[in-house]
Coordinates of C-alpha atoms in Angstrom, one line a residue:
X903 CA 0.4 144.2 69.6
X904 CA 2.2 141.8 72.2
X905 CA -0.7 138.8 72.2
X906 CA -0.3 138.9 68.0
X907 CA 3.7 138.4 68.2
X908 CA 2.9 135.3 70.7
X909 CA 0.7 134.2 68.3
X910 CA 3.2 134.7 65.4
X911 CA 5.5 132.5 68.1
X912 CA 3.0 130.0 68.9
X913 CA 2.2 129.7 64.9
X914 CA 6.1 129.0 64.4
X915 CA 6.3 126.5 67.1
X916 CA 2.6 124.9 65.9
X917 CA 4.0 124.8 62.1
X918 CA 7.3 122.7 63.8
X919 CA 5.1 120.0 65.9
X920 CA 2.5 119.4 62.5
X921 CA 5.9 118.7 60.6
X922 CA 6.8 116.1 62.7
X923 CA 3.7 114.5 63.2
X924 CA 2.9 114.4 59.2
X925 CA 6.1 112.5 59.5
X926 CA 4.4 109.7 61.4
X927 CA 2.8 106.2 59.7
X928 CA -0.8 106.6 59.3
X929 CA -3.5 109.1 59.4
X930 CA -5.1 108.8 62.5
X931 CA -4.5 112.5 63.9
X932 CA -5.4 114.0 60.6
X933 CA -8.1 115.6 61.5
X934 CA -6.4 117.0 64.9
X935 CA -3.3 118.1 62.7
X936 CA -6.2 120.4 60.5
X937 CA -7.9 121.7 62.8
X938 CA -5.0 122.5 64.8
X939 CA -3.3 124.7 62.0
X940 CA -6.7 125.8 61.6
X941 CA -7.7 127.3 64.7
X942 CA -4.2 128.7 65.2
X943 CA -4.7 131.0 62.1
X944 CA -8.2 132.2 63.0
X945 CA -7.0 133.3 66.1
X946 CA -3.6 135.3 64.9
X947 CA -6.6 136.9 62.2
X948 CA -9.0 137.4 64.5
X949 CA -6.8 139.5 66.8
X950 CA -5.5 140.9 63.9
X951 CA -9.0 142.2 62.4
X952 CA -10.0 142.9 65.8
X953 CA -7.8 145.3 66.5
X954 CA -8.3 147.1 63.3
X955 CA -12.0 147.8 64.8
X956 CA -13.3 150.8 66.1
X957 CA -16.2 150.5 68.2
X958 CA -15.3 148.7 71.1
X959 CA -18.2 146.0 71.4
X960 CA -17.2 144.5 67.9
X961 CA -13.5 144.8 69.0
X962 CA -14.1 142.5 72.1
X963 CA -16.3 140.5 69.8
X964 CA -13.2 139.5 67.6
X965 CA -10.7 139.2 70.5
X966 CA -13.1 136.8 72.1
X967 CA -13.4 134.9 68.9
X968 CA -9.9 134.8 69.0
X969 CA -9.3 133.5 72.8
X970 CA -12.2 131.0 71.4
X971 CA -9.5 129.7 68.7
X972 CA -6.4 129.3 71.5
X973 CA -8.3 127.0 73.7
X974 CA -9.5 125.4 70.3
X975 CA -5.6 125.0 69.8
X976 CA -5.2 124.0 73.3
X977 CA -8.0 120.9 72.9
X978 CA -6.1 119.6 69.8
X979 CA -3.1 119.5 72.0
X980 CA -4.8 117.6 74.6
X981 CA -6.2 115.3 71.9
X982 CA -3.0 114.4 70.4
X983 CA -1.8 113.4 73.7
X984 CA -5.1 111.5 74.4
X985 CA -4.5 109.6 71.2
X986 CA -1.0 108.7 72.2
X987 CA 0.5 110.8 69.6
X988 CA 3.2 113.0 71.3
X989 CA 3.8 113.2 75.0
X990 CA 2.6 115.9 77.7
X991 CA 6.1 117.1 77.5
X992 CA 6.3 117.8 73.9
X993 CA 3.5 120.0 74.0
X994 CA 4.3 122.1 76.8
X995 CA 6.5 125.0 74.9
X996 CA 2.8 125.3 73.3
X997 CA 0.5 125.1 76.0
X998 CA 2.7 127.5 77.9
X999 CA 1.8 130.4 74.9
X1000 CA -1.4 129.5 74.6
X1001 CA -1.9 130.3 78.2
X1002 CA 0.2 133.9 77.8
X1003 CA -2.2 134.6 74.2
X1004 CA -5.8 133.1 76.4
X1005 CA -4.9 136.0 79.2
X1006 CA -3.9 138.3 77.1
X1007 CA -7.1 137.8 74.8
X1008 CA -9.2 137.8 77.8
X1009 CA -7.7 141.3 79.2
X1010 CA -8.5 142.9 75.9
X1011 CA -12.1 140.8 75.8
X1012 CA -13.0 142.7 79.1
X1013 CA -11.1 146.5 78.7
X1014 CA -13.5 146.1 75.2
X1015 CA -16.5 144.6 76.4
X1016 CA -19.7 147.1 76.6
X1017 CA -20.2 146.2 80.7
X1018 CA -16.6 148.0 81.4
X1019 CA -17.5 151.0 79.7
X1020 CA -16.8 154.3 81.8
X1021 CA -20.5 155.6 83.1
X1022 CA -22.3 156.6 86.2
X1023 CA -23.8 154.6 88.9
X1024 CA -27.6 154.5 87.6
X1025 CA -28.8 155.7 91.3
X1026 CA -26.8 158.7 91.1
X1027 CA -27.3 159.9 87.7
X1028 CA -30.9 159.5 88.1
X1029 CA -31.0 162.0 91.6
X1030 CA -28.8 163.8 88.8
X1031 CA -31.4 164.4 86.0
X1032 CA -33.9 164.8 89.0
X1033 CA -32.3 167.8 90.6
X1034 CA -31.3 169.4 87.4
X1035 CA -35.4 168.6 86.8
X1036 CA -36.3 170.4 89.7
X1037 CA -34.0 174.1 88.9
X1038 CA -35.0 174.1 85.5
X1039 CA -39.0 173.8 86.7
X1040 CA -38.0 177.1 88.6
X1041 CA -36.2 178.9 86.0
X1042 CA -39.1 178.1 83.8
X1043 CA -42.0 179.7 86.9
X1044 CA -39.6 182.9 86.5
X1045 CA -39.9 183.0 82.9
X1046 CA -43.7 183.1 83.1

């Protein structure tokens, strides 16, 4: 599955960025630097049990959860550049994948989702049932 190997990529990447920023004096992104690694794991395993899913309403349900995790990972990006912690540039490479896994997520999200399901305009299946309503009332006068 393509967005899984991006998220492989963006893990590898992710992985790289918390070394060098456990390398830093002091412990004030901590709590970024956790919830980063974090989030990017729920998303690679929520893709990854997602797609193991049959039905499709419970696989859109983990592939949303998943797309929820990347902008999670995306937020802790912005926050470490709030906090003055790396730059706009050194996060780029990231935020770049993170918007390739989000549209990818979001593709699967929708071909999943119940409201794309393959059906029938209600109007027309109704004049349908209606007409099929009104031949089987007169095969049913000729059988009496």
């Amino acid at each position: 599955m393509d967005v899984y190997q991006l998220e492989l990529r963006f893990i590898t990447w992710v992985t790289g960025l918390l070394q060098e920023l456990s390398q830093l004096p002091g412990a004030k992104t901590r709590e970024v630097h956790d919830h980063l690694d974090r989030a990017s794991l729920s998303a690679l395993f929520n893709t990854a049990e997602g797609n193991g899913k049959r039905q499709r309403p419970i696989r859109a349900k983990f592939f949303d959860d998943a797309r929820g995790s990347a902008k999670e990972c995306a937020a802790c990006l912005d926050a470490l550049v709030a906090k003055g912690t790396i730059t706009d540039e050194r996060i780029r490479e990231g935020k770049t994948l993170l918007l390739r896994i989000v549209s990818m997520l979001t593709k699967l999200v929708h071909l999943y989702s119940s409201d794309h399901n393959v059906r029938e305009d209600e109007e027309q299946y109704m004049s349908t049932l209606e007409g099929r309503k009104d031949e089987n009332d007169d095969e049913d006068d000729r059988l009496i």
